[in-house]
Structure formats: C-alpha cells, structure tokens
Coordinates of N, CA and C in Angstrom, one line a residue:
Chain R
A1 N -13.8 12.1 5.9 CA -12.6 11.2 5.9 C -11.9 11.4 4.6
Q2 N -10.6 11.2 4.6 CA -9.8 11.4 3.4 C -10.0 10.3 2.4
S3 N -9.9 10.6 1.1 CA -10.0 9.5 0.1 C -9.3 10.0 -1.1
V4 N -9.0 9.0 -2.0 CA -8.4 9.4 -3.3 C -9.2 8.6 -4.4
T5 N -9.3 9.2 -5.5 CA -10.0 8.6 -6.6 C -9.1 8.6 -7.8
Q6 N -8.8 7.4 -8.3 CA -8.0 7.3 -9.5 C -8.9 7.0 -10.7
L7 N -8.8 7.9 -11.7 CA -9.6 7.8 -12.9 C -8.9 6.9 -13.9
G8 N -9.6 5.9 -14.3 CA -9.1 4.9 -15.2 C -8.4 3.8 -14.5
S9 N -9.0 2.6 -14.6 CA -8.4 1.5 -14.0 C -7.3 0.9 -14.9
H10 N -7.4 1.2 -16.2 CA -6.4 0.7 -17.1 C -6.0 1.9 -18.1
V11 N -4.7 2.1 -18.3 CA -4.2 3.1 -19.2 C -3.2 2.4 -20.1
S12 N -3.3 2.6 -21.4 CA -2.3 2.1 -22.4 C -1.6 3.3 -23.1
V13 N -0.3 3.2 -23.1 CA 0.4 4.2 -23.9 C 1.5 3.5 -24.7
S14 N 1.9 4.2 -25.8 CA 3.0 3.6 -26.6 C 4.3 3.9 -26.0
E15 N 5.3 3.1 -26.2 CA 6.6 3.3 -25.7 C 7.1 4.7 -26.2
G16 N 7.6 5.5 -25.3 CA 8.1 6.8 -25.7 C 7.0 7.9 -25.6
A17 N 5.8 7.5 -25.4 CA 4.7 8.5 -25.2 C 4.6 9.0 -23.8
L18 N 3.9 10.1 -23.6 CA 3.6 10.7 -22.3 C 2.8 9.8 -21.5
V19 N 3.1 9.6 -20.2 CA 2.3 8.9 -19.3 C 1.6 9.9 -18.4
L20 N 0.3 9.7 -18.3 CA -0.5 10.6 -17.4 C -1.5 9.7 -16.6
L21 N -1.3 9.6 -15.3 CA -2.2 8.8 -14.5 C -2.8 9.8 -13.5
R22 N -4.1 9.8 -13.4 CA -4.9 10.8 -12.7 C -5.3 10.3 -11.3
C23 N -5.2 11.3 -10.4 CA -5.6 11.1 -9.0 C -6.2 12.4 -8.5
N24 N -7.4 12.2 -7.9 CA -8.0 13.3 -7.2 C -8.2 13.0 -5.7
Y25 N -8.0 13.9 -4.9 CA -8.1 13.6 -3.4 C -9.2 14.3 -2.8
S26 N -9.6 13.8 -1.7 CA -10.6 14.5 -0.9 C -10.1 14.5 0.6
S27 N -9.9 15.8 1.1 CA -9.4 15.9 2.5 C -9.8 17.2 3.0
S28 N -10.2 17.3 4.2 CA -10.7 18.5 4.8 C -9.5 19.3 5.4
V29 N -8.3 18.7 5.5 CA -7.1 19.3 6.0 C -6.0 19.1 5.0
P30 N -4.9 19.9 5.1 CA -3.9 19.7 4.1 C -3.4 18.2 4.2
P31 N -3.4 17.6 3.0 CA -3.0 16.2 2.9 C -1.5 16.0 2.6
Y32 N -1.0 14.8 2.9 CA 0.2 14.3 2.3 C -0.2 13.3 1.3
L33 N 0.4 13.3 0.1 CA 0.0 12.5 -1.0 C 1.1 11.7 -1.5
F34 N 0.8 10.5 -1.9 CA 1.9 9.5 -2.3 C 1.4 8.9 -3.7
W35 N 2.4 8.5 -4.4 CA 2.3 7.5 -5.5 C 3.2 6.3 -5.2
Y36 N 2.5 5.2 -5.3 CA 3.3 3.9 -5.2 C 3.1 3.1 -6.5
V37 N 4.1 2.3 -6.8 CA 4.1 1.4 -7.9 C 4.2 0.0 -7.4
Q38 N 3.4 -0.9 -8.1 CA 3.5 -2.3 -7.7 C 3.7 -3.2 -9.0
Y39 N 4.8 -3.9 -9.0 CA 5.1 -4.8 -10.1 C 4.5 -6.2 -9.8
P40 N 4.2 -7.0 -10.7 CA 3.5 -8.3 -10.5 C 4.2 -9.1 -9.4
N41 N 3.4 -9.6 -8.5 CA 3.8 -10.4 -7.4 C 4.9 -9.8 -6.5
Q42 N 4.8 -8.5 -6.4 CA 5.7 -7.7 -5.5 C 4.9 -6.8 -4.6
G43 N 5.5 -6.3 -3.6 CA 4.9 -5.3 -2.8 C 4.9 -3.9 -3.4
L44 N 4.3 -2.9 -2.8 CA 4.3 -1.6 -3.3 C 5.6 -0.9 -3.0
Q45 N 6.0 0.0 -3.9 CA 7.3 0.8 -3.8 C 6.9 2.2 -4.0
L46 N 7.4 3.1 -3.1 CA 7.2 4.5 -3.2 C 7.8 5.1 -4.4
L47 N 7.0 5.9 -5.2 CA 7.6 6.6 -6.3 C 7.9 8.0 -5.9
L48 N 7.0 8.7 -5.2 CA 7.2 10.0 -4.8 C 6.1 10.4 -3.8
K49 N 6.4 11.5 -3.1 CA 5.4 12.0 -2.1 C 5.4 13.5 -2.0
Y50 N 4.2 14.0 -1.7 CA 4.0 15.4 -1.5 C 3.8 15.7 0.0
T51 N 4.6 16.6 0.6 CA 4.5 16.8 2.0 C 4.4 18.3 2.3
S52 N 3.7 19.0 1.4 CA 3.4 20.5 1.6 C 4.6 21.4 1.3
A53 N 5.7 20.9 0.7 CA 6.8 21.7 0.3 C 6.5 22.1 -1.1
A54 N 7.4 21.8 -2.0 CA 7.2 22.2 -3.4 C 6.0 21.5 -4.0
T55 N 5.2 22.1 -4.8 CA 4.0 21.5 -5.4 C 4.3 20.6 -6.5
L56 N 5.5 20.7 -7.2 CA 5.9 19.8 -8.2 C 7.0 18.9 -7.5
V57 N 6.6 17.6 -7.5 CA 7.4 16.6 -6.8 C 8.0 15.7 -7.9
K58 N 9.3 15.5 -7.8 CA 10.0 14.6 -8.6 C 10.3 13.3 -7.9
G59 N 10.1 12.2 -8.6 CA 10.3 10.9 -7.9 C 11.3 10.0 -8.7
I60 N 11.3 8.8 -8.4 CA 12.2 7.9 -9.0 C 11.7 7.5 -10.4
N61 N 12.7 6.9 -11.2 CA 12.3 6.4 -12.6 C 11.8 7.5 -13.5
G62 N 12.1 8.8 -13.3 CA 11.6 9.8 -14.2 C 10.2 10.3 -14.0
F63 N 9.5 9.8 -12.9 CA 8.1 10.2 -12.7 C 8.1 11.5 -11.9
E64 N 7.1 12.3 -12.1 CA 6.8 13.5 -11.3 C 5.3 13.7 -11.1
A65 N 4.9 14.5 -10.1 CA 3.5 14.7 -9.9 C 3.4 16.2 -9.4
E66 N 2.3 16.8 -9.7 CA 2.0 18.2 -9.3 C 0.8 18.2 -8.5
F67 N 1.0 18.8 -7.3 CA -0.1 19.0 -6.4 C -0.8 20.3 -6.8
K68 N -2.1 20.2 -7.1 CA -3.0 21.3 -7.4 C -4.1 21.4 -6.5
K69 N -4.0 22.3 -5.5 CA -5.0 22.4 -4.5 C -6.4 22.9 -5.1
S70 N -6.4 23.8 -6.1 CA -7.6 24.3 -6.7 C -8.4 23.2 -7.4
E71 N -7.6 22.2 -7.9 CA -8.3 21.1 -8.6 C -8.3 19.8 -7.7
T72 N -7.8 19.9 -6.5 CA -7.7 18.7 -5.6 C -7.1 17.5 -6.4
S73 N -6.1 17.8 -7.1 CA -5.5 16.7 -8.0 C -4.0 16.5 -7.6
F74 N -3.6 15.3 -8.0 CA -2.1 15.0 -7.8 C -1.8 13.9 -8.9
H75 N -1.8 14.4 -10.1 CA -1.6 13.5 -11.3 C -0.2 13.1 -11.4
L76 N 0.1 11.9 -11.8 CA 1.4 11.4 -12.0 C 1.8 11.4 -13.5
T77 N 2.9 11.9 -13.8 CA 3.4 12.0 -15.3 C 4.8 11.5 -15.4
K78 N 5.0 11.1 -16.7 CA 6.4 10.8 -17.1 C 6.4 11.2 -18.6
P79 N 7.5 11.9 -19.0 CA 7.5 12.4 -20.4 C 7.5 11.3 -21.4
S80 N 8.2 10.2 -21.1 CA 8.4 9.2 -22.1 C 8.4 7.8 -21.5
A81 N 7.4 7.1 -21.9 CA 7.1 5.7 -21.3 C 8.2 4.7 -21.7
H82 N 8.5 3.9 -20.8 CA 9.5 2.8 -21.1 C 8.7 1.5 -20.8
M83 N 9.2 0.4 -21.5 CA 8.5 -0.9 -21.3 C 8.5 -1.3 -19.8
S84 N 9.6 -0.9 -19.1 CA 9.7 -1.3 -17.7 C 8.7 -0.6 -16.8
D85 N 8.0 0.4 -17.3 CA 7.0 1.2 -16.5 C 5.7 0.4 -16.4
A86 N 5.6 -0.6 -17.1 CA 4.3 -1.4 -17.1 C 4.2 -2.0 -15.7
A87 N 3.1 -1.6 -15.0 CA 2.9 -2.0 -13.6 C 1.6 -1.4 -13.2
E88 N 1.3 -1.6 -11.9 CA 0.1 -0.9 -11.3 C 0.5 0.2 -10.4
Y89 N -0.2 1.3 -10.5 CA 0.1 2.5 -9.8 C -1.0 2.9 -8.8
F90 N -0.6 3.2 -7.6 CA -1.6 3.6 -6.6 C -1.3 4.9 -6.0
C91 N -2.3 5.7 -6.0 CA -2.3 7.0 -5.3 C -2.8 6.8 -3.9
A92 N -2.2 7.6 -3.0 CA -2.6 7.4 -1.6 C -2.6 8.7 -0.9
V93 N -3.4 8.9 0.2 CA -3.4 10.1 0.9 C -3.3 9.8 2.4
L94 N -2.5 10.7 3.1 CA -2.4 10.7 4.5 C -2.7 12.0 5.0
V95 N -3.6 12.1 6.0 CA -4.0 13.4 6.6 C -3.0 13.8 7.6
S96 N -2.3 14.9 7.4 CA -1.3 15.4 8.2 C -1.8 15.6 9.6
G97 N -1.0 15.3 10.6 CA -1.3 15.5 12.0 C -2.3 14.6 12.5
G98 N -2.8 13.7 11.7 CA -3.8 12.8 12.1 C -3.3 11.5 12.7
Y99 N -4.0 10.4 12.4 CA -3.7 9.1 13.0 C -2.7 8.3 12.2
Q100 N -2.1 9.0 11.2 CA -1.1 8.4 10.3 C -1.8 7.3 9.5
K101 N -3.0 7.4 9.2 CA -3.7 6.4 8.4 C -3.6 6.8 6.9
V102 N -3.1 5.9 6.1 CA -3.0 6.1 4.7 C -4.1 5.4 4.0
T103 N -4.8 6.1 3.1 CA -5.9 5.5 2.3 C -5.4 5.4 0.9
F104 N -5.5 4.2 0.3 CA -5.0 4.0 -1.1 C -6.2 4.1 -2.1
G105 N -5.9 4.5 -3.3 CA -6.9 4.4 -4.4 C -7.0 3.0 -4.9
T106 N -7.8 2.8 -5.9 CA -8.0 1.4 -6.4 C -7.0 1.0 -7.4
G107 N -6.1 1.9 -7.8 CA -5.1 1.6 -8.7 C -5.3 1.8 -10.2
T108 N -4.3 2.0 -10.9 CA -4.4 2.1 -12.4 C -3.3 1.3 -13.0
K109 N -3.7 0.3 -13.8 CA -2.7 -0.6 -14.4 C -2.2 0.1 -15.7
L110 N -1.0 0.3 -15.8 CA -0.4 0.9 -17.0 C 0.2 -0.2 -17.9
Q111 N -0.2 -0.1 -19.1 CA 0.3 -1.0 -20.2 C 1.1 -0.1 -21.1
V112 N 2.3 -0.6 -21.5 CA 3.1 0.1 -22.4 C 3.3 -0.7 -23.7
I113 N 2.9 -0.2 -24.8 CA 2.8 -0.9 -26.0 C 4.1 -0.6 -26.8
P114 N 4.8 -1.6 -27.3 CA 6.0 -1.4 -28.0 C 5.8 -0.8 -29.4
Chain Z
E1 N 20.6 -3.0 2.9 CA 19.6 -3.1 4.0 C 18.5 -4.0 3.5
A2 N 18.2 -5.0 4.4 CA 17.1 -5.9 4.1 C 15.8 -5.2 4.1
G3 N 14.9 -5.6 3.2 CA 13.6 -5.1 3.2 C 12.7 -5.8 4.1
V4 N 11.4 -5.6 4.0 CA 10.4 -6.2 4.8 C 10.3 -7.7 4.2
V5 N 10.3 -8.6 5.2 CA 10.3 -10.0 4.8 C 9.0 -10.6 5.2
Q6 N 8.4 -11.4 4.3 CA 7.1 -12.0 4.6 C 7.2 -13.5 4.3
S7 N 6.5 -14.3 5.0 CA 6.4 -15.7 4.7 C 5.1 -16.3 5.2
P8 N 4.6 -17.3 4.5 CA 5.1 -17.8 3.2 C 4.7 -16.8 2.1
R9 N 5.1 -17.0 0.9 CA 4.7 -16.2 -0.2 C 3.4 -16.6 -0.8
Y10 N 3.2 -17.9 -0.7 CA 1.9 -18.5 -1.2 C 1.4 -19.5 -0.2
K11 N 0.0 -19.5 -0.1 CA -0.6 -20.5 0.8 C -1.9 -20.9 0.3
I12 N -2.1 -22.2 0.2 CA -3.4 -22.7 -0.3 C -4.0 -23.6 0.9
I13 N -5.2 -23.2 1.3 CA -5.8 -24.0 2.4 C -7.2 -24.3 2.0
E14 N -7.8 -25.2 2.7 CA -9.3 -25.4 2.6 C -10.0 -24.5 3.6
K15 N -11.2 -24.2 3.2 CA -12.0 -23.3 4.1 C -12.2 -24.0 5.5
K16 N -12.3 -23.2 6.5 CA -12.4 -23.6 7.9 C -11.1 -23.9 8.5
Q17 N -10.0 -24.0 7.7 CA -8.7 -24.3 8.3 C -8.1 -23.0 8.8
P18 N -7.2 -23.1 9.8 CA -6.4 -21.9 10.2 C -5.2 -21.6 9.3
V19 N -4.8 -20.4 9.4 CA -3.6 -20.0 8.6 C -2.9 -18.8 9.3
A20 N -1.6 -18.8 9.2 CA -0.9 -17.7 9.8 C 0.2 -17.1 8.8
F21 N 0.4 -15.8 8.9 CA 1.3 -15.1 8.1 C 2.3 -14.5 9.0
W22 N 3.6 -14.4 8.6 CA 4.6 -13.9 9.4 C 5.3 -12.7 8.7
C23 N 5.7 -11.7 9.4 CA 6.3 -10.5 8.9 C 7.5 -10.0 9.7
N24 N 8.6 -9.8 9.1 CA 9.7 -9.2 9.8 C 10.0 -7.8 9.1
P25 N 9.8 -6.7 9.9 CA 9.9 -5.4 9.3 C 11.4 -5.0 9.2
I26 N 11.6 -3.9 8.6 CA 12.9 -3.3 8.4 C 13.4 -2.9 9.8
S27 N 14.7 -3.2 10.1 CA 15.2 -3.0 11.4 C 15.1 -1.5 11.8
G28 N 14.6 -1.2 13.0 CA 14.5 0.1 13.4 C 13.1 0.8 13.1
H29 N 12.3 0.1 12.3 CA 11.0 0.6 12.0 C 10.0 0.3 13.2
N30 N 9.5 1.3 13.8 CA 8.6 1.1 14.9 C 7.2 0.8 14.5
T31 N 6.8 1.3 13.3 CA 5.4 1.1 12.9 C 5.3 -0.1 11.9
L32 N 4.3 -0.9 12.1 CA 4.1 -2.1 11.3 C 2.6 -2.1 10.9
Y33 N 2.4 -2.4 9.6 CA 1.0 -2.4 9.1 C 0.8 -3.8 8.5
W34 N -0.5 -4.2 8.6 CA -1.0 -5.4 7.8 C -2.1 -4.8 6.9
Y35 N -2.0 -5.2 5.6 CA -3.0 -4.7 4.7 C -3.6 -6.0 4.0
L36 N -4.8 -5.8 3.6 CA -5.4 -6.8 2.7 C -5.6 -6.2 1.3
Q37 N -5.2 -6.9 0.3 CA -5.3 -6.4 -1.1 C -6.1 -7.5 -1.9
N38 N -7.3 -7.1 -2.3 CA -8.1 -7.9 -3.2 C -7.6 -7.6 -4.6
L39 N -7.9 -8.5 -5.4 CA -7.5 -8.4 -6.9 C -8.1 -7.2 -7.5
G40 N -7.3 -6.4 -8.1 CA -7.8 -5.1 -8.7 C -8.1 -4.0 -7.8
Q41 N -7.7 -4.1 -6.5 CA -8.0 -3.1 -5.5 C -6.7 -2.6 -4.9
G42 N -6.8 -1.5 -4.2 CA -5.7 -1.0 -3.4 C -5.6 -1.7 -2.1
P43 N -4.5 -1.6 -1.4 CA -4.4 -2.2 -0.1 C -5.4 -1.5 0.9
E44 N -5.9 -2.3 1.8 CA -6.8 -1.8 2.8 C -6.2 -2.2 4.2
L45 N -6.1 -1.2 5.0 CA -5.5 -1.4 6.3 C -6.3 -2.4 7.2
L46 N -5.6 -3.4 7.7 CA -6.2 -4.3 8.7 C -5.9 -3.8 10.1
I47 N -4.6 -3.6 10.3 CA -4.1 -3.2 11.7 C -2.8 -2.5 11.6
R48 N -2.6 -1.6 12.5 CA -1.3 -0.9 12.6 C -0.8 -1.0 14.0
Y49 N 0.5 -1.2 14.1 CA 1.2 -1.3 15.4 C 2.2 -0.2 15.5
E50 N 2.2 0.4 16.7 CA 3.3 1.3 17.1 C 4.1 0.5 18.1
N51 N 5.3 0.1 17.8 CA 6.0 -0.9 18.6 C 5.1 -2.1 18.8
E52 N 4.8 -2.4 20.1 CA 4.0 -3.6 20.3 C 2.5 -3.3 20.5
E53 N 2.2 -2.1 20.4 CA 0.8 -1.7 20.7 C 0.0 -1.6 19.4
A54 N -1.2 -2.2 19.3 CA -2.1 -2.1 18.2 C -2.8 -0.8 18.3
V55 N -2.5 0.2 17.5 CA -3.2 1.5 17.7 C -4.3 1.8 16.7
D56 N -4.5 0.9 15.7 CA -5.6 1.0 14.8 C -5.9 -0.4 14.3
D57 N -6.9 -1.0 14.9 CA -7.4 -2.3 14.4 C -8.9 -2.3 14.1
S58 N -9.3 -1.1 13.7 CA -10.8 -0.9 13.5 C -11.3 -1.7 12.3
Q59 N -10.4 -2.0 11.4 CA -10.8 -2.8 10.2 C -10.5 -4.3 10.3
L60 N -10.0 -4.7 11.4 CA -9.7 -6.1 11.5 C -10.9 -6.9 12.0
P61 N -11.3 -7.9 11.2 CA -12.5 -8.7 11.6 C -12.2 -9.6 12.8
K62 N -12.5 -9.1 13.9 CA -11.9 -9.8 15.1 C -12.5 -11.1 15.5
D63 N -13.6 -11.5 14.8 CA -14.2 -12.8 15.1 C -13.3 -13.9 14.5
R64 N -12.5 -13.6 13.5 CA -11.7 -14.6 12.9 C -10.2 -14.3 12.7
F65 N -10.0 -13.0 12.8 CA -8.6 -12.5 12.6 C -8.0 -12.1 13.9
S66 N -6.7 -12.4 14.0 CA -6.0 -11.9 15.2 C -4.6 -11.6 14.7
A67 N -3.9 -10.7 15.5 CA -2.5 -10.4 15.2 C -1.8 -10.1 16.4
E68 N -0.5 -10.3 16.3 CA 0.3 -9.9 17.5 C 1.7 -9.4 17.0
R69 N 2.3 -8.7 17.8 CA 3.6 -8.2 17.5 C 4.4 -8.2 18.8
L70 N 4.9 -9.3 19.2 CA 5.6 -9.5 20.4 C 7.0 -8.8 20.3
K71 N 7.4 -8.1 21.4 CA 8.6 -7.4 21.5 C 8.8 -6.3 20.4
G72 N 7.7 -6.0 19.8 CA 7.7 -4.8 18.9 C 8.6 -5.0 17.6
V73 N 8.8 -6.3 17.2 CA 9.6 -6.5 16.0 C 8.7 -7.3 15.0
D74 N 8.9 -8.6 15.0 CA 8.1 -9.5 14.1 C 6.7 -9.4 14.5
S75 N 5.9 -9.8 13.4 CA 4.4 -9.8 13.7 C 3.8 -11.0 13.0
T76 N 2.7 -11.5 13.5 CA 2.0 -12.6 13.0 C 0.6 -12.2 12.8
L77 N 0.0 -12.6 11.7 CA -1.4 -12.4 11.4 C -2.0 -13.7 11.2
K78 N -3.1 -14.0 11.9 CA -3.8 -15.3 11.9 C -5.2 -15.2 11.5
I79 N -5.7 -16.2 10.8 CA -7.1 -16.3 10.4 C -7.5 -17.7 10.9
Q80 N -8.6 -17.7 11.7 CA -9.1 -18.9 12.1 C -10.6 -18.8 12.4
P81 N -11.5 -19.5 11.7 CA -11.2 -20.3 10.5 C -11.3 -19.4 9.3
A82 N -10.5 -19.9 8.2 CA -10.5 -19.1 7.0 C -11.8 -19.4 6.2
E83 N -12.3 -18.4 5.5 CA -13.4 -18.5 4.6 C -13.0 -18.2 3.2
L84 N -13.9 -18.6 2.3 CA -13.6 -18.4 0.9 C -13.2 -17.0 0.5
G85 N -14.0 -16.1 1.1 CA -13.8 -14.6 0.9 C -12.5 -14.1 1.4
D86 N -11.7 -14.9 2.1 CA -10.4 -14.4 2.6 C -9.3 -14.5 1.6
S87 N -9.6 -15.1 0.5 CA -8.6 -15.3 -0.6 C -8.2 -13.9 -1.1
A88 N -6.9 -13.6 -0.9 CA -6.4 -12.2 -1.2 C -4.9 -12.2 -1.0
V89 N -4.3 -11.1 -1.2 CA -2.9 -10.9 -0.9 C -2.8 -10.1 0.4
Y90 N -2.0 -10.6 1.4 CA -1.9 -10.0 2.7 C -0.5 -9.3 2.7
L91 N -0.5 -8.0 2.7 CA 0.8 -7.3 2.7 C 1.1 -6.8 4.1
C92 N 2.4 -6.8 4.3 CA 3.0 -6.2 5.5 C 3.8 -5.0 5.1
A93 N 3.8 -4.0 5.9 CA 4.6 -2.8 5.6 C 5.2 -2.3 6.9
S94 N 6.2 -1.5 6.8 CA 6.8 -0.9 8.0 C 7.2 0.5 7.7
S95 N 7.3 1.3 8.7 CA 7.8 2.7 8.5 C 8.4 3.2 9.8
L96 N 9.1 4.3 9.7 CA 9.8 4.8 10.9 C 8.7 5.4 11.9
G97 N 7.6 5.7 11.4 CA 6.6 6.3 12.3 C 6.9 7.7 12.6
G98 N 6.4 8.3 13.7 CA 6.7 9.6 14.1 C 5.9 10.6 13.2
L99 N 6.6 11.7 12.8 CA 5.9 12.7 12.0 C 5.5 12.2 10.7
A100 N 4.4 12.8 10.2 CA 3.8 12.3 9.0 C 4.7 12.3 7.8
G101 N 5.6 13.3 7.8 CA 6.5 13.4 6.7 C 7.5 12.2 6.6
R102 N 7.6 11.5 7.6 CA 8.5 10.3 7.6 C 7.8 9.0 7.3
N103 N 6.5 9.2 6.9 CA 5.7 8.0 6.8 C 5.8 7.2 5.5
E104 N 6.9 7.2 4.9 CA 7.1 6.3 3.8 C 7.0 4.9 4.3
Q105 N 6.1 4.1 3.7 CA 5.9 2.8 4.1 C 6.6 1.9 3.1
F106 N 7.3 0.9 3.7 CA 8.1 -0.1 2.9 C 7.3 -1.4 3.0
F107 N 7.0 -1.9 1.8 CA 6.1 -3.1 1.7 C 6.9 -4.3 1.5
G108 N 6.4 -5.4 2.1 CA 6.9 -6.7 1.7 C 6.3 -7.2 0.5
P109 N 6.7 -8.4 0.0 CA 6.1 -8.9 -1.3 C 4.7 -9.5 -1.1
G110 N 4.3 -9.7 0.1 CA 2.9 -10.2 0.3 C 2.9 -11.7 0.4
T111 N 1.8 -12.1 1.0 CA 1.4 -13.6 1.0 C 0.1 -13.7 0.2
R112 N 0.1 -14.5 -0.8 CA -1.1 -14.7 -1.6 C -1.8 -15.9 -1.0
L113 N -3.0 -15.7 -0.4 CA -3.8 -16.8 0.2 C -4.9 -17.2 -0.7
T114 N -5.0 -18.5 -0.9 CA -6.1 -19.1 -1.7 C -6.8 -20.0 -0.8
V115 N -8.1 -19.8 -0.6 CA -9.0 -20.6 0.2 C -9.9 -21.4 -0.7
L116 N -9.8 -22.7 -0.6 CA -10.6 -23.6 -1.5 C -11.8 -24.1 -0.7

C-alpha cells in the first residue's frame, strides 16, 4: 500500500531563510504526489502536485518540490520564508490508475520566526 | 466560485448523543470525501462517493457512523451514538473525479466535534 512519511513534525525557520519540508513516499507503482497547506481552523489547500510530468513542480506562494525517484522523495522548498507561511503542511500520495485513494502524511508544522 | 461548505463549524455534545454534519461540495464535483482529522495528524478517509454511490467506505466504523449523499450533491455524515474518542475535526472535500491527474481535492473548513 502507498504511504508517505514526513520527517519532522515541527520545523522552525527564520523569516527570509530557506524552507525545507521533507517527504518520502512508498509506492509500488508510479505515484501522484501532493503537498497541501492547512492554516488554523481551515481546510487543506493544494500547494502543488506531481503527476509524472516535470520532476520539478512549482506551486503557489513561491513553493516548489522536486520528485526524486531514486530517493523516493518529494521535499517541499521555498527560498525565503515569510511570516504568512506559518501553517501545517501535509504531503500526500495517490497511486495512479488505482482507486483514487489519497493517503496523507502526519503533517509538519512550520513556524516562522521574525 | 463557492468552495466546499460545511456546517456546523463547531459542535459540542455529550457522549451517547447523536450528531450530524452537512457538506455541500463545489458545483459539478462528482467525487465527495469525508475525512477524520485527529489533532496533530493528517486526514484519514472515512468514505468516498462517486455521485451518489459510496465506492470506498472501508474505514467507516459502520456500527455508529453512517453517511448519505442523496441526489449526488449534498452529503450528511452521522454518528450515533457519539463516543469520547470521536472528538476530532471532520473534513469534507470534493473533486472532479475521473482521471487521477484531475484529483485535486478541495476541502471545506471542517466541523470540530467535541464529545464530553
């Protein structure tokens, strides 16, 4: 069964610093991968998705992620953190051609320090 | 375009009481999902509908949980009777369905349930 593992339940960065949130996936077939963001008391919002096209995916709010098959990773990055980036981030995997079931990771809470 | 609408946003009940959550998906979205999100965890799928058909309810505790999606639009999730462990956020999401590449899910704000 497909799964994702997010390393680090909490990440703190200084405003203006690089943001790196880690996600490793497990899937026996080519996966579709997603990053979602959740602000307090809100639902999840899609940041970006990988669907087997370009391995470097650009999303909203300056975030991007790179699919690395050899490392089974899909880490999320942003060159310069902004205070408004403080939120919880979820990596998710969907097995292509399957039952359309998305499995979410446990989330990483990003704190941005002024 | 209106997003996914859920109500109520917050609900506090005593254990053994029934509770119901309502979801109105984005217009035109055939697929509707109900998720359970515990504190500090990612969403876990409870049930997925394709139009009015429940195509994946394997994680729905059917002894106390039930759901329906009449006419393939709005959906209701019910718990009867509620237990203390049901305290969580219940998220509804919708998507166009079809090919996996179109499976961006749009989430509602959730209903935060507290069972006392």
